[in-house]
């Protein structure tokens, strides 16, 4: 008689933490308008500054500064490159929200997994399987359909997808814990952000101290709002399989898409619906392929600890 071993039960706490992280990211389009009338660049500077301050405090509590002190110069160059790319990503995101192009933001994050596969092929010389090739082809067709319908490519979404993919690629090259890595990135761009904030305040162009306590609190809150989902995601990654995390990640762009369509009332002509439909088909193929590949691996490989994402 053959006894079939039952599949391991999902850790409910891990699923809850993962859902909380992605829901928080999905609500970002609702948070950044609370910082009005600060412009996108000022908001970005405060986001970088207060995230750096918070993560430095967290790293101190975790006694993790040794990892950064031991990082060689080449490692710091990679950290600096990652900091630059994620700064672009954050800035484009904030700008997209400010001009009410949240649907384009959602498109970018829907396409991020596919862009990561493409970067793996182009940069790491990885060999995609048939399902991944088909998914990439469908995603490329989606971009063409949306571009033809709009009269121009969806640059904002493409910029987010590419910058996020490049950021993930750079993170793979740095052997740092996620908390130390994010803190290091903050130390690279944080002083520039601080200098810019001071410049705005000295020249009377800043809004930080000019609009009362609520506005000041919202600006400072940009740090915890950025860091908290990262910490939740990092905790979830240690408790649930990668396939579950990969499925949960679609919560974020779906919430953003619904916000753009239902709350902002952004235009969705037929061509955009067709384009998004193709992207969803590509992601379905990609996800099914990921699930099959994961089930084929030994049980000990089912719980990797990927780097936390940033939005």
Coordinates of C-alpha atoms in Angstrom, one line a residue, residues 90-225:
X90 CA 9.9 56.0 -6.6
X91 CA 10.0 59.3 -8.4
X92 CA 8.1 58.0 -11.4
X93 CA 5.5 56.4 -9.2
X94 CA 4.9 59.6 -7.2
X95 CA 4.7 61.6 -10.4
X96 CA 2.3 59.1 -12.0
X97 CA 0.0 59.4 -9.0
X98 CA 0.2 63.2 -9.0
X99 CA -1.0 63.4 -12.7
X100 CA -3.6 60.7 -12.1
X101 CA -2.1 58.0 -14.3
X102 CA -2.5 55.2 -11.8
X103 CA -3.6 52.7 -14.5
X104 CA -0.2 53.2 -16.1
X105 CA 1.4 52.5 -12.8
X106 CA -0.6 49.3 -12.5
X107 CA 0.5 48.2 -16.0
X108 CA 4.1 48.7 -15.0
X109 CA 3.8 46.5 -11.9
X110 CA 1.8 43.9 -13.8
X111 CA 4.6 43.7 -16.3
X112 CA 7.5 43.6 -13.7
X113 CA 7.7 39.8 -13.4
X114 CA 7.9 39.5 -17.2
X115 CA 10.5 42.2 -17.4
X116 CA 12.5 40.4 -14.8
X117 CA 12.5 37.2 -17.0
X118 CA 13.6 39.3 -20.0
X119 CA 16.5 40.9 -18.0
X120 CA 17.5 37.4 -16.9
X121 CA 17.7 36.4 -20.5
X122 CA 19.6 39.5 -21.7
X123 CA 21.9 40.1 -18.8
X124 CA 22.3 36.8 -17.0
X125 CA 22.1 34.7 -20.2
X126 CA 19.4 32.5 -18.7
X127 CA 17.4 30.3 -21.0
X128 CA 13.7 30.9 -20.9
X129 CA 11.4 27.9 -21.3
X130 CA 8.6 27.8 -23.9
X131 CA 5.9 29.2 -21.5
X132 CA 8.1 32.2 -20.6
X133 CA 8.8 32.9 -24.3
X134 CA 5.1 32.9 -25.1
X135 CA 4.3 35.1 -22.1
X136 CA 7.0 37.6 -23.2
X137 CA 5.6 37.6 -26.7
X138 CA 2.1 38.3 -25.5
X139 CA 3.3 41.1 -23.2
X140 CA 5.2 42.7 -26.1
X141 CA 2.0 42.5 -28.2
X142 CA 0.1 44.1 -25.3
X143 CA 2.5 47.1 -25.4
X144 CA 2.0 47.4 -29.2
X145 CA -1.8 47.4 -28.8
X146 CA -1.8 50.0 -26.1
X147 CA 0.8 52.1 -27.9
X148 CA -1.2 52.1 -31.2
X149 CA -4.4 52.9 -29.3
X150 CA -2.9 55.8 -27.4
X151 CA -0.7 57.1 -30.1
X152 CA 2.5 56.6 -28.0
X153 CA 4.0 53.9 -25.8
X154 CA 3.0 53.6 -22.2
X155 CA 6.3 55.2 -21.1
X156 CA 5.4 55.7 -17.4
X157 CA 4.4 52.0 -17.0
X158 CA 7.4 50.8 -19.0
X159 CA 9.8 53.0 -16.9
X160 CA 8.4 51.5 -13.7
X161 CA 8.6 47.9 -14.9
X162 CA 12.2 48.3 -16.2
X163 CA 13.5 50.2 -13.2
X164 CA 12.0 47.7 -10.8
X165 CA 13.4 44.8 -12.8
X166 CA 16.9 46.4 -12.9
X167 CA 16.6 47.1 -9.2
X168 CA 15.9 43.4 -8.5
X169 CA 18.8 42.4 -10.7
X170 CA 21.2 44.6 -8.8
X171 CA 19.9 43.4 -5.4
X172 CA 20.9 39.8 -6.4
X173 CA 24.5 41.0 -6.8
X174 CA 24.7 42.4 -3.2
X175 CA 25.2 39.9 -0.4
X176 CA 23.5 41.9 2.3
X177 CA 20.5 41.2 4.4
X178 CA 17.5 43.1 3.1
X179 CA 17.4 45.6 6.1
X180 CA 21.1 46.4 5.7
X181 CA 20.7 46.7 1.9
X182 CA 17.9 49.2 2.1
X183 CA 19.7 51.2 4.8
X184 CA 22.8 51.3 2.6
X185 CA 20.8 52.6 -0.3
X186 CA 19.4 55.3 2.0
X187 CA 22.9 56.3 3.1
X188 CA 23.8 56.8 -0.6
X189 CA 20.8 59.0 -1.7
X190 CA 19.6 60.2 1.8
X191 CA 22.2 63.0 2.2
X192 CA 21.3 64.4 -1.3
X193 CA 17.6 64.3 -0.3
X194 CA 18.4 66.1 3.0
X195 CA 20.4 68.8 1.1
X196 CA 17.5 69.3 -1.3
X197 CA 14.9 69.5 1.5
X198 CA 17.1 72.1 3.3
X199 CA 17.5 74.1 0.0
X200 CA 13.7 74.2 -0.5
X201 CA 13.2 75.4 3.0
X202 CA 15.9 78.0 2.9
X203 CA 14.7 79.4 -0.4
X204 CA 11.0 79.4 0.7
X205 CA 10.0 76.8 -1.9
X206 CA 9.4 74.0 0.6
X207 CA 6.1 73.1 2.2
X208 CA 7.4 71.0 5.1
X209 CA 7.1 73.7 7.8
X210 CA 4.7 76.0 6.1
X211 CA 1.4 74.1 6.2
X212 CA 0.9 73.1 9.8
X213 CA 1.4 70.0 11.9
X214 CA -0.8 67.6 9.8
X215 CA 1.2 68.2 6.6
X216 CA 4.5 67.9 8.5
X217 CA 3.3 64.6 10.0
X218 CA 2.3 63.2 6.6
X219 CA 5.7 64.1 5.1
X220 CA 7.5 62.3 8.0
X221 CA 5.0 59.4 7.7
X222 CA 6.3 58.8 4.1
X223 CA 9.2 56.9 5.8
X224 CA 7.2 54.4 7.8
X225 CA 4.7 54.0 4.9

